[in-house]
PDB file of C-alpha atoms in Angstrom:
ATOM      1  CA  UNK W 153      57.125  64.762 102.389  1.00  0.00           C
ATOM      2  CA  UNK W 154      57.768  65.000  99.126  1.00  0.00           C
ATOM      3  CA  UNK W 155      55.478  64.102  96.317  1.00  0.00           C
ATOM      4  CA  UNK W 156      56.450  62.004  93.307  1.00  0.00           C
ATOM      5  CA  UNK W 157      57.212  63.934  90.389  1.00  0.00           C
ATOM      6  CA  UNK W 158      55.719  63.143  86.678  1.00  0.00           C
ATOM      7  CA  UNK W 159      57.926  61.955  84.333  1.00  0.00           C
ATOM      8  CA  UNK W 160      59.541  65.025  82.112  1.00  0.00           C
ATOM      9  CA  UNK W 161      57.882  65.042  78.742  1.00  0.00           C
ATOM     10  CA  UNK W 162      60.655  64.718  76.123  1.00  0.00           C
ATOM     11  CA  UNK W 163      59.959  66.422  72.694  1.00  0.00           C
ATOM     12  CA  UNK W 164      62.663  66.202  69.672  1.00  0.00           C
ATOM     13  CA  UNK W 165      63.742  68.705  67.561  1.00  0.00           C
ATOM     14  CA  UNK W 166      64.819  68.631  64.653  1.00  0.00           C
ATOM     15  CA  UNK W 167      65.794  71.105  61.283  1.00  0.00           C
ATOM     16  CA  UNK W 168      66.920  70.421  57.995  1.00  0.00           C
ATOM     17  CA  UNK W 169      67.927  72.863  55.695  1.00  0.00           C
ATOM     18  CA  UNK W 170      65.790  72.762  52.568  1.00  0.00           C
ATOM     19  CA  UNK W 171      67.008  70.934  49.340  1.00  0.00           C
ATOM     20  CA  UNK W 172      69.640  72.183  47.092  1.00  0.00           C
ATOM     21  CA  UNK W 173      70.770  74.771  50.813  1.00  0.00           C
ATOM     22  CA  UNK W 174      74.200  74.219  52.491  1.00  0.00           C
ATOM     23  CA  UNK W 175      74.686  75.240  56.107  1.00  0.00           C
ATOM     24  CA  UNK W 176      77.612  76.875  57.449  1.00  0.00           C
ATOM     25  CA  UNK W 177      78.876  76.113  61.234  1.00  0.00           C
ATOM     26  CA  UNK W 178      81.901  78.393  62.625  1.00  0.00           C
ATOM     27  CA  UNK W 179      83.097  79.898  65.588  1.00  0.00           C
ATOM     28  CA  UNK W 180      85.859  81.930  66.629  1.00  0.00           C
ATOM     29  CA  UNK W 181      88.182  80.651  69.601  1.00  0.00           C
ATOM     30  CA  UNK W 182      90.285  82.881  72.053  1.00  0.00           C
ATOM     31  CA  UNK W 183      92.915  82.706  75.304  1.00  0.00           C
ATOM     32  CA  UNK W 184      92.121  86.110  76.402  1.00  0.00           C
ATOM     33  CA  UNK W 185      89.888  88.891  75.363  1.00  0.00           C
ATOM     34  CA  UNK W 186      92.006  90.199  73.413  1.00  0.00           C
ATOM     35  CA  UNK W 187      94.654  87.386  72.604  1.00  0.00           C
ATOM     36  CA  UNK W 188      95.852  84.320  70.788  1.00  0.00           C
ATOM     37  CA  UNK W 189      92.361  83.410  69.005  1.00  0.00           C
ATOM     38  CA  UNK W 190      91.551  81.061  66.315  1.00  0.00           C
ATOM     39  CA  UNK W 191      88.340  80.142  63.879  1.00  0.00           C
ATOM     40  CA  UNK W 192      87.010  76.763  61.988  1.00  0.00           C
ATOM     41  CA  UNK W 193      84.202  75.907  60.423  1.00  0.00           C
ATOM     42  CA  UNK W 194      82.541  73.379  58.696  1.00  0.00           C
ATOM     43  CA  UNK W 195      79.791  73.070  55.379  1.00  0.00           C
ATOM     44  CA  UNK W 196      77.359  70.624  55.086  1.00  0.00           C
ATOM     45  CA  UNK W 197      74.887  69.532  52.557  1.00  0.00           C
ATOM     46  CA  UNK W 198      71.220  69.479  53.017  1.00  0.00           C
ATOM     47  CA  UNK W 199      71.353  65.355  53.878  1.00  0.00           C
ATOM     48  CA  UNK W 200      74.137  66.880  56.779  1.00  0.00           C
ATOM     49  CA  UNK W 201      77.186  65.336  54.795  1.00  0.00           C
ATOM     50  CA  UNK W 202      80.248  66.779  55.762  1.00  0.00           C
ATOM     51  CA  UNK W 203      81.692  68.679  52.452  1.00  0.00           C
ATOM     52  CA  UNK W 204      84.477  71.157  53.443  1.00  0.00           C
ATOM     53  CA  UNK W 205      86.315  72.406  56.763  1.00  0.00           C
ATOM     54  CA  UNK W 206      88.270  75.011  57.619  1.00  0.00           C
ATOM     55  CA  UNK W 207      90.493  76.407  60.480  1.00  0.00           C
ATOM     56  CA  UNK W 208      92.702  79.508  60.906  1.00  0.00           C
ATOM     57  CA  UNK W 209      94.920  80.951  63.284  1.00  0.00           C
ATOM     58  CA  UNK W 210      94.774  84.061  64.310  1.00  0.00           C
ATOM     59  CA  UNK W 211      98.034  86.363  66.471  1.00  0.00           C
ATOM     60  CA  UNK W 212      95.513  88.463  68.033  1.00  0.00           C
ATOM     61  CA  UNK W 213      92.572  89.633  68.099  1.00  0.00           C
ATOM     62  CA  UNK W 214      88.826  90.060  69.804  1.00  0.00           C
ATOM     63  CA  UNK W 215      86.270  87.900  70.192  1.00  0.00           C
ATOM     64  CA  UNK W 216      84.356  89.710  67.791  1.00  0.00           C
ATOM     65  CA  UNK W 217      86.821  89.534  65.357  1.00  0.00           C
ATOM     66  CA  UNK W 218      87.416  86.207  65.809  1.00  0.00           C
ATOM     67  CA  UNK W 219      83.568  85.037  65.127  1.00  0.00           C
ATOM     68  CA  UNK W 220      83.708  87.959  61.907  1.00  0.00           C
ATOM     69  CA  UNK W 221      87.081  86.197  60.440  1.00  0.00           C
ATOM     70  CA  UNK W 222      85.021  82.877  60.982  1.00  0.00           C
ATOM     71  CA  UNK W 223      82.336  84.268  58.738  1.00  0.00           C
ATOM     72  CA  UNK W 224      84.222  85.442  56.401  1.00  0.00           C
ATOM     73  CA  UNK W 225      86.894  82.510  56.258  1.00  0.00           C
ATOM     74  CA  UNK W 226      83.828  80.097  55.958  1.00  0.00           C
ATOM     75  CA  UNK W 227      82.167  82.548  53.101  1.00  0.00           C
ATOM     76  CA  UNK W 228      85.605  82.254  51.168  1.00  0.00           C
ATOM     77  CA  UNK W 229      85.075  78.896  51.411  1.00  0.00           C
ATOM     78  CA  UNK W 230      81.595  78.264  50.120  1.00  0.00           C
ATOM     79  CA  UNK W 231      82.265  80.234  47.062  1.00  0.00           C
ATOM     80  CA  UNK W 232      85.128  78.577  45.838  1.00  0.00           C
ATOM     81  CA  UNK W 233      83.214  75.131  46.485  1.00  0.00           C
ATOM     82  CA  UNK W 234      80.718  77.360  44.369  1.00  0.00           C
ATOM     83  CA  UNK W 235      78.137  77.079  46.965  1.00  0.00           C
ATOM     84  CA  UNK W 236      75.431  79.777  46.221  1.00  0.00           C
ATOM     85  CA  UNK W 237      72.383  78.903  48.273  1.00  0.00           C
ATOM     86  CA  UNK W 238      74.347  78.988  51.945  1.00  0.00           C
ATOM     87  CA  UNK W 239      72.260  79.177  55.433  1.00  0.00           C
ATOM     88  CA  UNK W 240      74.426  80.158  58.170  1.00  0.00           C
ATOM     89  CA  UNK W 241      74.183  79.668  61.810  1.00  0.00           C
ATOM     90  CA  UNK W 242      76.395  81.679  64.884  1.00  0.00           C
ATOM     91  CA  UNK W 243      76.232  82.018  68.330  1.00  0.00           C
ATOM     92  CA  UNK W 244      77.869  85.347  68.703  1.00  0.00           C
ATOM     93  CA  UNK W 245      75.052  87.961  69.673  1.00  0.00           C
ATOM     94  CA  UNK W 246      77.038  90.971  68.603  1.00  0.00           C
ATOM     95  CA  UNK W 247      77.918  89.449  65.354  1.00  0.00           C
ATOM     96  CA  UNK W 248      74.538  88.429  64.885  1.00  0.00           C
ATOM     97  CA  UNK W 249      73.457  92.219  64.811  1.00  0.00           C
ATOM     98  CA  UNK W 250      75.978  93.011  62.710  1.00  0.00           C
ATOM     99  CA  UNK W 251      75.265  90.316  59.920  1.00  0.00           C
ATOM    100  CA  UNK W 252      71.292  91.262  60.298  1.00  0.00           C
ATOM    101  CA  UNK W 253      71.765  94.833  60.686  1.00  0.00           C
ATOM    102  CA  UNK W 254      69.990  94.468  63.990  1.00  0.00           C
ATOM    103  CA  UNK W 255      71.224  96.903  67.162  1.00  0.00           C
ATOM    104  CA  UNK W 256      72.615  94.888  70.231  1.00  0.00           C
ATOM    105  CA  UNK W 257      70.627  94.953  73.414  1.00  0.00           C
TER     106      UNK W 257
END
């Protein structure tokens, strides 16, 4: 017999970047590791208004390389908007480590 369970508690998160801060999304897409790959991005303002986008293909290349043309596509980017004060955020572990000069696990 099974015993009723509690209701989950449900807690919401939330960030914003600080005033006068943009934040940069990107990723890298690939078919194949290595292959056909791709990147995009987008910038947003500290309210979370959309103000520039980007995509690129790529002929080849590693998913690493992919996520590190991302950065620097999306870098390009915010300085010719002439976005100085830029907070960016990646999913790519190995990247990661790279950017913060942290070794891989």
């Amino acid at each position: 017999m099974n015993s009723p369970s509690k209701p989950s508690l449900i807690i919401q998160v939330s960030w914003e970047p600080p005033d006068g801060f943009h934040k940069l999304n990107f990723d890298g897409c690939f078919k194949g590791n290595p292959g056909l790959a791709g990147v995009a991005g987008l910038i947003r303002d500290s309210l979370g208004r959309w103000v520039m986008g980007f995509r690129m293909n790529l002929e080849y290349a590693t998913s690493p390389i992919a996520e590190l043309k991302a950065l620097r596509q999306g870098l390009i980017a915010a300085k010719e908007c002439g976005i100085n004060n830029l907070i960016m955020e990646l999913y790519a572990k190995l990247v990661l480590s790279w950017v913060g000069g942290i070794p891989p696990m």
